[in-house]
Coordinates of C-alpha atoms and ligand atoms in Angstrom, one line a residue:
M1436 CA -22.6 25.0 1.1
N1437 CA -24.4 28.0 2.5
E1438 CA -24.8 30.0 -0.7
R1439 CA -24.6 33.4 0.9
T1440 CA -21.5 32.9 3.0
E1441 CA -19.8 36.3 3.4
L1442 CA -16.3 36.8 2.2
L1443 CA -13.9 39.6 2.6
I1444 CA -11.2 40.0 0.1
I1445 CA -8.1 42.3 0.9
D1446 CA -5.7 43.0 -1.8
D1447 CA -4.0 46.1 -3.0
E1448 CA -3.8 44.9 -6.6
V1449 CA -7.0 46.0 -8.1
P1450 CA -7.1 43.6 -11.0
Q1451 CA -6.5 40.6 -8.8
Q1452 CA -9.1 41.8 -6.4
K1453 CA -11.6 42.0 -9.2
I1454 CA -10.9 38.6 -10.5
L1455 CA -11.4 37.1 -7.0
K1456 CA -14.6 39.0 -6.4
V1457 CA -16.1 37.8 -9.7
C1458 CA -14.9 34.3 -9.0
F1459 CA -16.5 33.9 -5.7
E1460 CA -19.7 36.0 -6.5
K1461 CA -20.3 33.5 -9.4
R1462 CA -20.2 30.7 -6.8
G1463 CA -22.8 32.4 -4.6
F1464 CA -20.7 34.2 -2.0
A1465 CA -21.5 37.7 -0.8
V1466 CA -18.2 39.4 -1.4
R1467 CA -16.8 42.6 0.1
T1468 CA -13.4 43.9 -1.1
A1469 CA -10.8 46.2 0.4
G1470 CA -7.7 47.7 -1.3
S1471 CA -5.5 47.9 1.9
G1472 CA -5.1 46.1 5.3
E1473 CA -6.4 49.2 7.1
E1474 CA -9.6 49.4 5.0
G1475 CA -9.9 45.6 5.3
V1476 CA -9.8 45.6 9.1
A1477 CA -12.3 48.4 9.2
L1478 CA -14.7 46.5 7.1
F1479 CA -14.1 43.4 9.1
A1480 CA -15.0 45.1 12.4
Q1481 CA -18.3 46.3 10.8
H1482 CA -19.5 43.1 9.1
R1483 CA -17.5 40.2 10.8
P1484 CA -17.5 37.9 7.8
P1485 CA -16.6 34.3 8.7
I1486 CA -13.9 34.1 6.0
V1487 CA -11.1 36.6 5.1
I1488 CA -8.7 36.3 2.1
T1489 CA -5.9 38.8 2.3
D1490 CA -2.7 39.4 0.3
L1491 CA 0.4 39.0 2.4
R1492 CA 2.4 41.9 1.1
M1493 CA 0.7 45.2 0.9
G1494 CA 1.8 48.8 1.7
G1495 CA 0.8 49.7 5.3
M1496 CA -0.7 46.9 7.2
S1497 CA 0.5 43.5 5.9
G1498 CA -1.5 40.4 5.6
L1499 CA 0.1 39.1 8.9
D1500 CA -1.1 42.3 10.7
V1501 CA -4.6 41.7 9.3
L1502 CA -4.5 38.1 10.5
K1503 CA -3.5 39.1 14.0
E1504 CA -6.1 41.9 14.2
V1505 CA -8.9 39.7 12.8
K1506 CA -8.1 36.7 15.1
K1507 CA -8.1 39.1 18.1
Q1508 CA -11.5 40.4 17.2
A1509 CA -13.0 37.0 16.2
P1510 CA -10.8 33.9 16.8
G1511 CA -13.2 31.7 14.8
T1512 CA -12.5 33.6 11.6
E1513 CA -10.8 31.7 8.8
V1514 CA -8.1 33.8 7.4
I1515 CA -6.5 32.8 4.1
L1516 CA -3.2 34.4 2.9
I1517 CA -2.1 35.0 -0.6
T1518 CA 1.6 34.8 -0.7
A1519 CA 4.4 35.3 -3.2
Y1520 CA 6.3 32.3 -4.3
G1521 CA 9.3 33.0 -2.1
D1522 CA 7.3 33.6 1.1
V1523 CA 6.9 30.0 2.2
D1524 CA 8.6 30.5 5.4
V1525 CA 6.4 33.5 6.3
A1526 CA 3.4 31.3 5.3
V1527 CA 4.4 28.4 7.5
D1528 CA 4.7 30.8 10.5
A1529 CA 1.4 32.2 9.6
L1530 CA -0.3 28.8 9.7
K1531 CA 1.3 28.1 13.1
S1532 CA -0.1 31.4 14.4
G1533 CA -3.6 30.6 13.2
A1534 CA -4.0 31.2 9.5
A1535 CA -6.4 28.8 8.0
D1536 CA -4.3 28.3 4.9
F1537 CA -2.3 30.0 2.2
I1538 CA -2.1 30.1 -1.5
M1539 CA 0.9 31.0 -3.6
K1540 CA 0.8 33.4 -6.6
P1541 CA -0.1 33.1 -9.4
V1542 CA -3.3 32.2 -7.6
D1543 CA -5.0 29.0 -9.1
L1544 CA -8.7 29.8 -8.6
G1545 CA -9.7 26.1 -8.4
N1546 CA -7.3 25.7 -5.5
L1547 CA -8.5 28.9 -3.9
V1548 CA -12.2 27.8 -4.2
Q1549 CA -11.2 24.5 -2.7
I1550 CA -9.5 26.2 0.2
V1551 CA -12.5 28.4 0.9
R1552 CA -14.8 25.4 0.7
N1553 CA -12.6 23.7 3.3
A1554 CA -12.9 26.8 5.5
V1555 CA -16.8 26.8 5.2
E1556 CA -16.8 23.0 6.0
R1557 CA -14.5 23.4 8.9
Q1558 CA -16.8 26.1 10.4
A1559 CA -19.9 23.9 9.9
V1560 CA -18.2 20.9 11.5
M1561 CA -17.0 22.9 14.5
A1562 CA -20.3 24.6 15.0
A1563 CA -22.5 21.4 14.6
P1564 CA -24.3 20.1 17.7
R1565 CA -22.3 17.5 19.6
Q1566 CA -23.6 14.0 19.9
A1567 CA -22.5 11.7 22.7
P1568 CA -19.5 9.7 21.6
P1569 CA -20.2 5.9 21.1
A1570 CA -19.4 4.2 24.3
A1571 CA -17.6 1.1 23.1
R1572 CA -13.9 1.4 22.5
E1573 CA -12.1 -0.9 20.1
P1574 CA -9.7 -2.9 22.3
G1575 CA -6.2 -1.8 21.1
V1576 CA -7.0 1.9 20.9
G1577 CA -5.3 3.2 24.0
P1578 CA -6.4 6.3 25.7
I1579 CA -4.7 9.6 24.8
V1580 CA -3.1 10.6 28.0
T1581 CA -2.4 14.3 28.6
R1582 CA -2.7 17.1 31.1
N1583 CA -1.4 19.7 28.6
Q1584 CA -3.8 22.4 27.9
G1585 CA -3.0 22.8 24.2
M1586 CA -3.5 19.1 23.8
A1587 CA -6.8 19.2 25.7
A1588 CA -8.1 21.8 23.3
L1589 CA -6.8 19.8 20.3
L1590 CA -8.6 16.8 21.5
E1591 CA -11.8 18.7 22.0
S1592 CA -11.7 19.9 18.3
A1593 CA -10.9 16.3 17.2
R1594 CA -14.0 15.2 19.0
C1595 CA -16.0 17.7 17.0
A1596 CA -14.3 16.7 13.7
A1597 CA -15.0 13.1 14.4
Q1598 CA -18.7 13.7 14.0
S1599 CA -18.2 14.8 10.4
D1600 CA -16.9 13.0 7.3
A1601 CA -14.5 15.8 6.6
T1602 CA -11.0 14.8 5.5
I1603 CA -8.5 15.3 8.2
L1604 CA -4.7 16.0 8.1
I1605 CA -2.6 15.2 11.1
R1606 CA 0.8 16.9 11.3
G1607 CA 3.5 16.2 13.8
E1608 CA 6.9 14.9 14.4
S1609 CA 7.6 11.2 14.4
G1610 CA 6.2 9.6 17.5
T1611 CA 3.9 12.3 18.6
G1612 CA 0.8 10.2 18.4
K1613 CA -0.6 10.9 14.9
E1614 CA -1.9 7.3 14.3
L1615 CA -3.2 7.1 17.8
L1616 CA -5.2 10.3 17.2
A1617 CA -6.5 9.0 13.8
R1618 CA -7.7 5.7 15.6
A1619 CA -9.4 7.8 18.3
I1620 CA -11.2 9.9 15.7
Q1621 CA -12.4 6.7 14.0
Q1622 CA -13.6 5.4 17.3
Q1623 CA -15.7 8.6 18.0
S1624 CA -17.2 8.7 14.6
R1625 CA -20.3 7.1 13.3
R1626 CA -17.9 4.7 11.5
A1627 CA -16.6 3.3 14.6
A1628 CA -18.0 -0.3 13.9
R1629 CA -16.5 -0.2 10.4
P1630 CA -12.9 -0.9 9.3
F1631 CA -9.9 1.3 10.0
V1632 CA -7.4 0.6 7.4
A1633 CA -3.8 2.1 7.7
V1634 CA -1.6 2.4 4.7
N1635 CA 2.0 3.6 5.0
C1636 CA 2.6 5.5 1.8
A1637 CA 6.4 5.5 2.3
A1638 CA 6.7 1.7 2.5
L1639 CA 6.1 0.8 -1.2
N1640 CA 7.3 1.9 -4.6
E1641 CA 4.9 3.6 -6.9
N1642 CA 3.5 0.5 -8.7
L1643 CA 3.1 -1.6 -5.6
L1644 CA 1.5 1.4 -3.7
E1645 CA -1.2 2.0 -6.4
S1646 CA -2.1 -1.7 -6.4
E1647 CA -2.1 -1.6 -2.6
L1648 CA -4.5 1.4 -2.5
F1649 CA -6.7 0.7 -5.4
G1650 CA -6.3 -3.0 -6.1
H1651 CA -5.5 -4.6 -9.4
C1652 CA -7.0 -7.1 -11.8
K1653 CA -5.3 -10.4 -12.8
G1654 CA -2.6 -10.0 -15.4
S1655 CA -2.4 -6.2 -15.1
F1656 CA 1.3 -6.5 -14.3
T1657 CA 3.9 -9.3 -13.9
G1658 CA 3.0 -10.9 -10.5
A1659 CA -0.6 -9.9 -10.6
I1660 CA -1.7 -13.5 -10.7
Q1661 CA -5.2 -12.9 -9.3
D1662 CA -7.7 -10.0 -8.8
R1663 CA -7.0 -8.2 -5.5
I1664 CA -9.1 -5.6 -3.9
G1665 CA -7.4 -2.4 -2.7
R1666 CA -7.3 -0.8 0.7
F1667 CA -9.9 1.8 -0.3
E1668 CA -12.4 -0.9 -1.0
E1669 CA -11.4 -2.7 2.2
A1670 CA -12.1 0.5 4.1
D1671 CA -15.5 0.9 2.5
G1672 CA -17.9 2.4 5.1
G1673 CA -15.0 3.1 7.4
T1674 CA -11.8 5.2 7.5
I1675 CA -8.6 4.9 5.6
F1676 CA -5.5 6.3 7.3
L1677 CA -2.9 7.4 4.8
D1678 CA 0.3 7.7 6.7
E1679 CA 3.4 9.5 5.6
I1680 CA 1.7 11.3 2.6
G1681 CA 4.8 13.4 2.2
D1682 CA 6.3 10.4 0.6
L1683 CA 3.6 9.8 -2.1
P1684 CA 5.1 9.6 -5.6
L1685 CA 3.8 12.3 -7.9
G1686 CA 2.0 9.7 -10.2
T1687 CA 0.1 8.3 -7.2
Q1688 CA -0.8 11.9 -6.1
V1689 CA -2.7 12.5 -9.3
K1690 CA -4.6 9.3 -8.9
L1691 CA -5.3 9.9 -5.2
L1692 CA -6.7 13.4 -6.2
R1693 CA -9.3 11.7 -8.4
V1694 CA -10.4 9.5 -5.6
L1695 CA -10.7 12.4 -3.2
Q1696 CA -12.6 14.4 -5.8
E1697 CA -14.9 11.8 -7.1
G1698 CA -15.2 9.2 -4.4
E1699 CA -14.4 6.6 -7.0
I1700 CA -11.6 4.3 -7.5
Q1701 CA -10.2 2.3 -10.4
R1702 CA -8.4 -1.0 -9.9
V1703 CA -5.0 -1.2 -11.7
G1704 CA -5.6 -2.7 -15.2
E1705 CA -9.3 -2.1 -15.0
N1706 CA -11.6 0.4 -16.8
R1707 CA -14.6 0.4 -14.7
T1708 CA -14.8 2.7 -11.7
R1709 CA -16.1 1.7 -8.3
T1710 CA -17.8 4.0 -5.8
V1711 CA -16.4 3.8 -2.2
D1712 CA -17.6 5.5 0.9
V1713 CA -14.4 6.2 2.8
R1714 CA -13.4 8.8 5.3
V1715 CA -9.8 9.9 4.8
I1716 CA -7.3 10.8 7.5
A1717 CA -3.8 11.6 6.3
A1718 CA -0.6 12.1 8.3
T1719 CA 2.8 13.4 7.7
N1720 CA 5.8 14.7 9.6
Q1721 CA 7.0 16.7 6.7
E1722 CA 6.5 20.3 5.9
L1723 CA 4.1 19.9 3.0
E1724 CA 4.1 23.6 2.3
R1725 CA 7.8 23.5 1.6
M1726 CA 7.3 20.6 -0.6
M1727 CA 4.6 22.4 -2.5
A1728 CA 6.9 25.3 -3.1
G1729 CA 9.5 22.8 -4.4
R1730 CA 6.8 21.1 -6.6
T1731 CA 7.3 17.7 -5.0
F1732 CA 3.8 17.8 -3.5
R1733 CA 0.8 18.9 -5.6
Q1734 CA -1.1 21.9 -4.3
D1735 CA -4.5 20.7 -5.4
L1736 CA -4.0 17.4 -3.4
Y1737 CA -2.7 19.3 -0.4
Y1738 CA -5.8 21.4 -0.4
R1739 CA -8.0 18.3 -0.6
F1740 CA -6.3 16.8 2.4
N1741 CA -6.1 20.0 4.4
V1742 CA -9.8 20.4 5.2
I1743 CA -9.3 20.0 9.0
S1744 CA -5.8 19.8 10.3
F1745 CA -4.3 19.1 13.7
R1746 CA -0.7 19.7 14.6
L1747 CA 0.4 17.5 17.4
P1748 CA 3.1 19.2 19.5
P1749 CA 6.4 17.6 20.1
L1750 CA 6.9 16.2 23.6
R1751 CA 9.6 18.8 24.4
D1752 CA 6.9 21.5 23.9
R1753 CA 4.6 19.7 26.5
R1754 CA 7.0 18.7 29.2
D1755 CA 4.1 18.7 31.7
D1756 CA 3.0 15.5 30.1
I1757 CA 6.3 13.6 30.7
P1758 CA 5.6 12.4 34.1
L1759 CA 2.1 11.4 33.3
L1760 CA 3.0 9.5 30.2
A1761 CA 5.9 7.8 32.0
G1762 CA 3.5 6.6 34.7
H1763 CA 1.0 5.6 32.1
F1764 CA 3.6 3.4 30.2
L1765 CA 4.9 2.0 33.5
E1766 CA 1.3 0.8 34.4
L1767 CA 0.7 -0.5 30.9
Y1768 CA 3.8 -2.6 30.5
A1769 CA 4.0 -3.8 34.1
A1770 CA 0.4 -5.0 33.8
R1771 CA 1.4 -6.8 30.6
A1772 CA 4.2 -8.5 32.4
G1773 CA 1.9 -9.4 35.1
R1774 CA 3.8 -7.5 37.9
P1775 CA 3.0 -4.5 39.9
A1776 CA 4.2 -1.2 38.4
P1777 CA 7.4 0.0 40.1
A1778 CA 7.5 3.5 41.2
I1779 CA 9.9 6.0 39.4
S1780 CA 12.4 7.8 41.5
P1781 CA 12.2 11.7 41.6
R1782 CA 15.8 11.9 40.2
A1783 CA 14.9 9.5 37.5
L1784 CA 11.8 11.6 36.7
E1785 CA 14.0 14.8 36.7
S1786 CA 16.3 13.1 34.1
L1787 CA 13.4 12.3 31.9
A1788 CA 12.1 15.8 32.2
H1789 CA 15.5 17.0 31.1
H1790 CA 15.7 14.9 28.0
S1791 CA 14.8 16.5 24.5
F1792 CA 12.9 13.5 23.2
P1793 CA 13.7 13.7 19.5
G1794 CA 11.6 10.5 19.1
N1795 CA 8.8 12.0 21.2
I1796 CA 6.3 9.8 23.0
R1797 CA 7.4 6.6 21.2
E1798 CA 10.9 7.2 22.6
L1799 CA 9.5 7.7 26.1
E1800 CA 7.5 4.6 25.7
N1801 CA 10.6 2.5 24.5
I1802 CA 12.7 4.0 27.4
I1803 CA 10.1 2.9 30.0
Q1804 CA 9.7 -0.6 28.4
R1805 CA 13.5 -1.2 28.5
T1806 CA 14.1 0.2 31.9
L1807 CA 11.2 -2.0 33.2
V1808 CA 13.1 -5.0 32.0
M1809 CA 16.2 -3.8 33.6
T1810 CA 14.4 -3.1 36.9
P1811 CA 13.2 -6.2 38.8
G1812 CA 12.7 -4.2 41.9
A1813 CA 10.1 -1.7 43.0
V1814 CA 11.7 1.5 42.0
I1815 CA 13.1 2.7 38.7
D1816 CA 16.3 4.5 39.5
D1817 CA 18.1 7.4 38.0
V1818 CA 21.1 5.3 37.0
I1819 CA 19.0 3.0 34.8
I1820 CA 17.4 5.9 33.0
H1821 CA 20.8 7.5 32.4
A1822 CA 22.2 4.3 31.1
D1823 CA 19.3 4.2 28.7
L1824 CA 19.6 7.8 27.6
G1825 CA 23.3 7.5 27.1
V1826 CA 24.1 10.5 29.1
P1827 CA 26.0 11.0 32.5
P1828 CA 23.7 11.8 35.4
V1829 CA 23.0 15.5 35.8
E1830 CA 24.9 17.1 38.7
D1831 CA 23.0 18.0 41.7
I1832 CA 19.8 19.4 40.2
A1833 CA 18.9 21.2 43.6
A1834 CA 22.1 23.3 43.3
P1835 CA 22.2 27.1 43.8
G1836 CA 19.8 29.4 42.0
G1837 CA 16.9 26.9 41.9
A1838 CA 13.6 26.8 43.4
L1839 CA 13.8 23.1 44.0
G1840 CA 12.8 22.9 47.7
E1841 CA 11.7 19.5 48.9
D1842 CA 8.1 20.2 48.4
A1843 CA 8.2 22.4 45.3
G1844 CA 5.5 21.3 42.9
L1845 CA 6.5 19.4 39.8
D1846 CA 5.7 22.3 37.6
D1847 CA 8.1 24.5 39.5
M1848 CA 10.6 21.7 39.5
L1849 CA 10.4 21.4 35.7
A1850 CA 10.6 25.2 35.2
G1851 CA 13.6 25.3 37.4
I1852 CA 15.3 22.6 35.4
E1853 CA 14.4 24.4 32.1
R1854 CA 15.6 27.7 33.4
R1855 CA 19.0 26.2 34.2
E1856 CA 19.3 24.4 30.9
I1857 CA 18.5 27.5 29.0
E1858 CA 20.9 29.6 31.1
K1859 CA 23.6 27.0 30.6
A1860 CA 23.0 26.8 26.8
L1861 CA 23.1 30.7 26.5
R1862 CA 26.3 30.9 28.5
E1863 CA 27.9 28.1 26.5
A1864 CA 26.8 29.9 23.2
G1865 CA 28.4 33.1 24.3
N1866 CA 24.7 34.5 24.5
N1867 CA 24.1 33.9 20.9
Q1868 CA 20.4 33.0 20.9
S1869 CA 20.3 31.0 17.7
E1870 CA 23.3 28.9 18.7
A1871 CA 21.8 28.3 22.1
A1872 CA 18.6 27.2 20.5
R1873 CA 20.4 24.7 18.3
R1874 CA 22.1 23.3 21.4
L1875 CA 18.8 22.9 23.1
G1876 CA 17.2 21.2 20.1
I1877 CA 14.5 23.8 19.8
T1878 CA 13.7 26.6 17.4
E1879 CA 14.8 30.1 18.1
R1880 CA 11.3 31.2 18.4
Q1881 CA 10.6 28.6 21.0
L1882 CA 13.6 29.7 22.9
R1883 CA 12.4 33.4 22.7
Y1884 CA 9.1 32.4 24.0
R1885 CA 10.4 30.3 26.8
R1886 CA 12.8 33.0 27.9
A1887 CA 10.0 35.5 28.1
Q1888 CA 7.9 33.0 30.0
L1889 CA 10.6 32.1 32.5
G1890 CA 11.8 35.7 32.7
I1891 CA 15.4 34.8 31.6
R1892 CA 17.2 37.9 30.4
Ligands
ATP2320 N1 -1.0 11.1 24.4 C1 -0.6 9.7 24.4 N2 -1.0 9.0 25.4 C2 -0.6 7.6 25.4 N3 0.0 7.0 24.5 C3 0.5 7.8 23.5 C4 0.1 9.1 23.3 N4 0.6 9.7 22.2 C5 1.3 8.6 21.6 N5 1.3 7.5 22.3 C6 1.8 6.2 22.0 O1 3.1 6.5 21.5 C7 3.4 5.6 20.4 C8 3.6 6.4 19.2 O2 2.5 6.9 18.7 P1 2.0 7.0 17.1 O3 2.4 5.6 16.6 O4 0.6 7.3 17.1 O5 2.9 8.1 16.6 P2 3.1 8.6 15.2 O6 3.0 10.1 15.2 O7 2.2 7.9 14.2 O8 4.6 8.3 14.9 P3 5.4 8.1 13.5 O9 5.5 9.4 12.8 O10 6.7 7.6 13.9 O11 4.5 7.0 12.8 C9 2.3 4.7 20.3 O12 2.6 3.5 21.0 C10 1.1 5.4 20.9 O13 0.2 4.5 21.5
MG2321 MG1 2.7 6.7 12.7

């Protein structure tokens, strides 16, 4: 770590401010402190430190205000929030709007140091010179198909992260492509030729999971009839993908923490430790922050995982990818069946664009697979899609109020569909925004955002 990394600490409680200052100065950071958000922002403008730690609740400017101001001035700055126990909702929102991380009071200094180290590592990783990615792709890792801008930016960051050994946490709803991204990262890393080992942490009970991860020696429990190496050893030199870490039993969390801290594992029933060289990529579709607040997920482990994190957007938030992905899967599965890919009728595409996709890309993939089987001909028809989605066909989409002329671009078409859906939901909900959001299967924030974008009053 760069020993003179500059740090700005903003806290209106003087004792806490002092403790933090001493803690980080002892570790070689150059620390500045401010007693209010206003003072902090002024200091930031002057010195531009790469890392800012700020209390959330302060008189005057809040930590969130500080976050926004700092990000506006220097988007690459890592802002860490200190929150009260009950502020987990605010904290989760802050993460979504660019905070690096948050820590709950009472502040555990060990965890905070880990968070700051993560931030330093992240900045180093993202600033490192880029090497050309290895050319060979492992067969079986498909391309990540997208034309969405947010996704493109995410993939660019992932390419940077792939060059390092930093631990990565991939968030996202079920079916958004977490495992695909993990495999792509492995393929772009110096470990590409080494194993990629995926473990589903939700599939096994505590004892079996530990034996699976770390291995066991003969006789360590009933059924252990011979020595067995664990998945960490199997992944040596390569990458281990820990899927569904939100389901890790607390006991296993403790053991995993040791592995991440020491780079050493211990087989179940054995005293000696073994060193492993493994890059860890973890994934979850759960809100770990909430689990931390509820004490079902250890904070120290969370901060070990959360060095670099990616949040894959749900498909309904990147509808511009629906036609592209539909085409991609059509080609893929038609080729596998040894037939030319059928076209997809515009109406059928509209229906897909309409759908909320709770199962995200996997759902779209399954729909295409099934409709392909049901369509021997050259065109996938709206009726088939509707039979699959289990909804009646939409009434004439090109009805009044829409900008759906024959040659309107697809984007306009989708925007038109979305506008009508939102207006309909609002009408049906008697203009109650949260109810309308519920009907649409999106959050109220997303709805507000889309309304503003589409100019719906
Ligand atoms: N951008 C994409 N381009 C092409 N295929 C994709 C894309 N994203 C996901 N897929 C495909 O969608 C399917 C689901 O992806 P994946 O298994 O990676 O999701 P996941 O987030 O791990 O889901 P779960 O939480 O259910 O395990 C896979 O078949 C994957 O290849
Ligand atoms: Mg998965």
